[in-house]
Amino acid sequence: MDSYKPFDSGVERVTVNVRIDKWLWAARFFKTRALAIQAVDTGKVLVNGERVKPAKNVHVGDTFSIRRGPYLSVIVVKALSLRRGPAAEAQNLFEETPQSIAARQETAQRLASQPPPGIGGRPTKRARRLISRFTSGE
């Protein structure tokens, strides 16, 4: 029985060196590490209110501000992960602040109430013929 090893989910609650880009990828905020690196480099991800480099280590309790499109998510790191696991496991790595959830919902409602952007540009030849038939009564 001495050789028994418990299942390792990859979620570590001890001090582990995990890069910001790798943690964002493991927590499923970005689909690839390259996208996570790009977001950190362009300032779309702030750690404790400051711009950082992708190689900086993440610590439990750090606050991340992540901007994706018009949405801003403020999260607190609860655990570190050495690998990208299932979505249920990724949700255990962080906790979003209540103010962030409320702000995202308000932004979603505001965007839903706005009309979609108009289709720009000249109508195609087929569309022009349909418009011509409709306006001339054919």
mmCIF file of C-alpha atoms in Angstrom:
data_model
loop_
_atom_site.group_PDB
_atom_site.id
_atom_site.type_symbol
_atom_site.label_atom_id
_atom_site.label_comp_id
_atom_site.label_asym_id
_atom_site.label_seq_id
_atom_site.Cartn_x
_atom_site.Cartn_y
_atom_site.Cartn_z
ATOM 1 C CA MET A 1 0.000 0.000 0.000
ATOM 2 C CA ASP A 2 3.009 2.285 0.255
ATOM 3 C CA SER A 3 3.052 2.800 -3.501
ATOM 4 C CA TYR A 4 -0.428 4.372 -3.490
ATOM 5 C CA LYS A 5 -0.479 7.861 -5.014
ATOM 6 C CA PRO A 6 -3.609 10.022 -4.890
ATOM 7 C CA PHE A 7 -4.990 11.450 -8.116
ATOM 8 C CA ASP A 8 -3.164 14.622 -9.100
ATOM 9 C CA SER A 9 -5.528 17.095 -10.735
ATOM 10 C CA GLY A 10 -2.758 19.574 -11.511
ATOM 11 C CA VAL A 11 -4.247 22.199 -9.173
ATOM 12 C CA GLU A 12 -1.595 23.138 -6.666
ATOM 13 C CA ARG A 13 -2.290 24.969 -3.434
ATOM 14 C CA VAL A 14 1.378 25.326 -2.535
ATOM 15 C CA THR A 15 3.974 27.715 -3.851
ATOM 16 C CA VAL A 16 4.586 26.897 -7.501
ATOM 17 C CA ASN A 17 6.155 29.077 -10.159
ATOM 18 C CA VAL A 18 3.530 29.563 -12.857
ATOM 19 C CA ARG A 19 3.901 32.217 -15.549
ATOM 20 C CA ILE A 20 1.023 34.642 -16.121
ATOM 21 C CA ASP A 21 0.507 33.550 -19.716
ATOM 22 C CA LYS A 22 0.441 29.877 -18.743
ATOM 23 C CA TRP A 23 -2.019 30.501 -15.877
ATOM 24 C CA LEU A 24 -4.370 32.536 -18.116
ATOM 25 C CA TRP A 25 -4.296 29.692 -20.644
ATOM 26 C CA ALA A 26 -4.854 27.040 -17.946
ATOM 27 C CA ALA A 27 -7.750 29.070 -16.482
ATOM 28 C CA ARG A 28 -9.284 29.153 -19.983
ATOM 29 C CA PHE A 29 -9.310 32.910 -20.447
ATOM 30 C CA PHE A 30 -7.447 32.463 -23.724
ATOM 31 C CA LYS A 31 -7.510 29.608 -26.205
ATOM 32 C CA THR A 32 -3.753 29.569 -26.770
ATOM 33 C CA ARG A 33 -0.720 30.724 -24.835
ATOM 34 C CA ALA A 34 0.225 32.940 -27.780
ATOM 35 C CA LEU A 35 -3.059 34.842 -27.391
ATOM 36 C CA ALA A 36 -2.436 35.146 -23.645
ATOM 37 C CA ILE A 37 1.062 36.513 -24.277
ATOM 38 C CA GLN A 38 -0.300 39.017 -26.794
ATOM 39 C CA ALA A 39 -2.978 40.207 -24.345
ATOM 40 C CA VAL A 40 -0.438 40.681 -21.548
ATOM 41 C CA ASP A 41 2.003 42.487 -23.861
ATOM 42 C CA THR A 42 -0.672 44.880 -25.160
ATOM 43 C CA GLY A 43 -1.869 45.808 -21.662
ATOM 44 C CA LYS A 44 -5.219 44.033 -21.801
ATOM 45 C CA VAL A 45 -4.242 42.081 -18.679
ATOM 46 C CA LEU A 46 -3.218 43.965 -15.540
ATOM 47 C CA VAL A 47 -1.939 42.276 -12.382
ATOM 48 C CA ASN A 48 -2.682 44.176 -9.172
ATOM 49 C CA GLY A 49 -3.363 47.258 -11.328
ATOM 50 C CA GLU A 50 0.003 47.216 -13.100
ATOM 51 C CA ARG A 51 1.187 46.176 -16.547
ATOM 52 C CA VAL A 52 3.480 43.180 -16.390
ATOM 53 C CA LYS A 53 5.415 40.888 -18.694
ATOM 54 C CA PRO A 54 4.105 37.415 -19.612
ATOM 55 C CA ALA A 55 6.951 35.696 -17.731
ATOM 56 C CA LYS A 56 6.015 37.167 -14.333
ATOM 57 C CA ASN A 57 4.950 34.566 -11.787
ATOM 58 C CA VAL A 58 1.381 34.400 -10.503
ATOM 59 C CA HIS A 59 0.674 34.186 -6.772
ATOM 60 C CA VAL A 60 -2.494 33.154 -4.958
ATOM 61 C CA GLY A 61 -4.408 36.327 -4.064
ATOM 62 C CA ASP A 62 -3.270 38.344 -7.095
ATOM 63 C CA THR A 63 -5.962 40.480 -8.722
ATOM 64 C CA PHE A 64 -6.200 40.363 -12.510
ATOM 65 C CA SER A 65 -8.057 42.875 -14.687
ATOM 66 C CA ILE A 66 -8.746 41.220 -18.034
ATOM 67 C CA ARG A 67 -10.232 43.225 -20.905
ATOM 68 C CA ARG A 68 -11.826 41.180 -23.694
ATOM 69 C CA GLY A 69 -13.629 43.381 -26.193
ATOM 70 C CA PRO A 70 -16.000 45.740 -24.369
ATOM 71 C CA TYR A 71 -15.983 43.562 -21.235
ATOM 72 C CA LEU A 72 -13.692 43.983 -18.229
ATOM 73 C CA SER A 73 -13.356 41.079 -15.795
ATOM 74 C CA VAL A 74 -11.726 41.543 -12.405
ATOM 75 C CA ILE A 75 -10.710 38.237 -10.858
ATOM 76 C CA VAL A 76 -8.801 37.032 -7.813
ATOM 77 C CA VAL A 77 -6.468 34.041 -8.139
ATOM 78 C CA LYS A 78 -7.543 31.212 -5.812
ATOM 79 C CA ALA A 79 -5.220 28.422 -6.982
ATOM 80 C CA LEU A 80 -2.404 27.719 -9.409
ATOM 81 C CA SER A 81 -2.384 25.069 -12.090
ATOM 82 C CA LEU A 82 0.472 23.452 -13.934
ATOM 83 C CA ARG A 83 -1.710 22.230 -16.795
ATOM 84 C CA ARG A 84 -4.847 23.080 -18.755
ATOM 85 C CA GLY A 85 -7.650 20.853 -17.537
ATOM 86 C CA PRO A 86 -11.408 20.668 -17.992
ATOM 87 C CA ALA A 87 -13.551 23.791 -17.635
ATOM 88 C CA ALA A 88 -14.862 22.687 -14.232
ATOM 89 C CA GLU A 89 -11.293 22.525 -12.947
ATOM 90 C CA ALA A 90 -10.431 25.891 -14.498
ATOM 91 C CA GLN A 91 -13.310 27.579 -12.648
ATOM 92 C CA ASN A 92 -11.709 26.564 -9.347
ATOM 93 C CA LEU A 93 -8.583 28.563 -10.160
ATOM 94 C CA PHE A 94 -10.165 32.008 -9.789
ATOM 95 C CA GLU A 95 -13.092 33.961 -8.395
ATOM 96 C CA GLU A 96 -14.644 36.931 -10.145
ATOM 97 C CA THR A 97 -15.513 39.911 -7.967
ATOM 98 C CA PRO A 98 -19.223 40.774 -7.552
ATOM 99 C CA GLN A 99 -18.589 44.300 -8.885
ATOM 100 C CA SER A 100 -17.043 42.825 -12.022
ATOM 101 C CA ILE A 101 -20.016 40.508 -12.583
ATOM 102 C CA ALA A 102 -22.449 43.422 -12.188
ATOM 103 C CA ALA A 103 -20.418 45.633 -14.541
ATOM 104 C CA ARG A 104 -20.247 42.895 -17.210
ATOM 105 C CA GLN A 105 -24.013 42.321 -17.015
ATOM 106 C CA GLU A 106 -24.658 46.065 -17.297
ATOM 107 C CA THR A 107 -22.351 46.266 -20.325
ATOM 108 C CA ALA A 108 -24.114 43.302 -21.940
ATOM 109 C CA GLN A 109 -27.527 44.943 -21.426
ATOM 110 C CA ARG A 110 -26.257 48.255 -22.797
ATOM 111 C CA LEU A 111 -24.827 46.549 -25.890
ATOM 112 C CA ALA A 112 -27.997 44.501 -26.430
ATOM 113 C CA SER A 113 -30.121 47.657 -26.391
ATOM 114 C CA GLN A 114 -28.039 49.317 -29.118
ATOM 115 C CA PRO A 115 -28.934 48.616 -32.744
ATOM 116 C CA PRO A 116 -26.476 46.415 -34.619
ATOM 117 C CA PRO A 117 -24.003 48.257 -36.822
ATOM 118 C CA GLY A 118 -25.358 48.970 -40.292
ATOM 119 C CA ILE A 119 -24.172 47.133 -43.343
ATOM 120 C CA GLY A 120 -21.879 49.483 -45.170
ATOM 121 C CA GLY A 121 -20.771 49.612 -48.735
ATOM 122 C CA ARG A 122 -22.441 49.418 -52.088
ATOM 123 C CA PRO A 123 -25.140 46.788 -52.707
ATOM 124 C CA THR A 124 -24.139 43.893 -54.930
ATOM 125 C CA LYS A 125 -25.397 43.680 -58.516
ATOM 126 C CA ARG A 126 -28.021 41.119 -57.484
ATOM 127 C CA ALA A 127 -29.169 43.279 -54.573
ATOM 128 C CA ARG A 128 -29.427 46.340 -56.845
ATOM 129 C CA ARG A 129 -31.620 44.392 -59.284
ATOM 130 C CA LEU A 130 -33.875 43.230 -56.436
ATOM 131 C CA ILE A 131 -34.176 46.795 -55.161
ATOM 132 C CA SER A 132 -34.939 48.017 -58.676
ATOM 133 C CA ARG A 133 -37.676 45.384 -59.127
ATOM 134 C CA PHE A 134 -39.172 46.198 -55.756
ATOM 135 C CA THR A 135 -39.247 49.968 -56.299
ATOM 136 C CA SER A 136 -40.515 49.777 -59.909
ATOM 137 C CA GLY A 137 -43.310 47.349 -58.983
ATOM 138 C CA GLU A 138 -42.317 44.410 -61.209
#
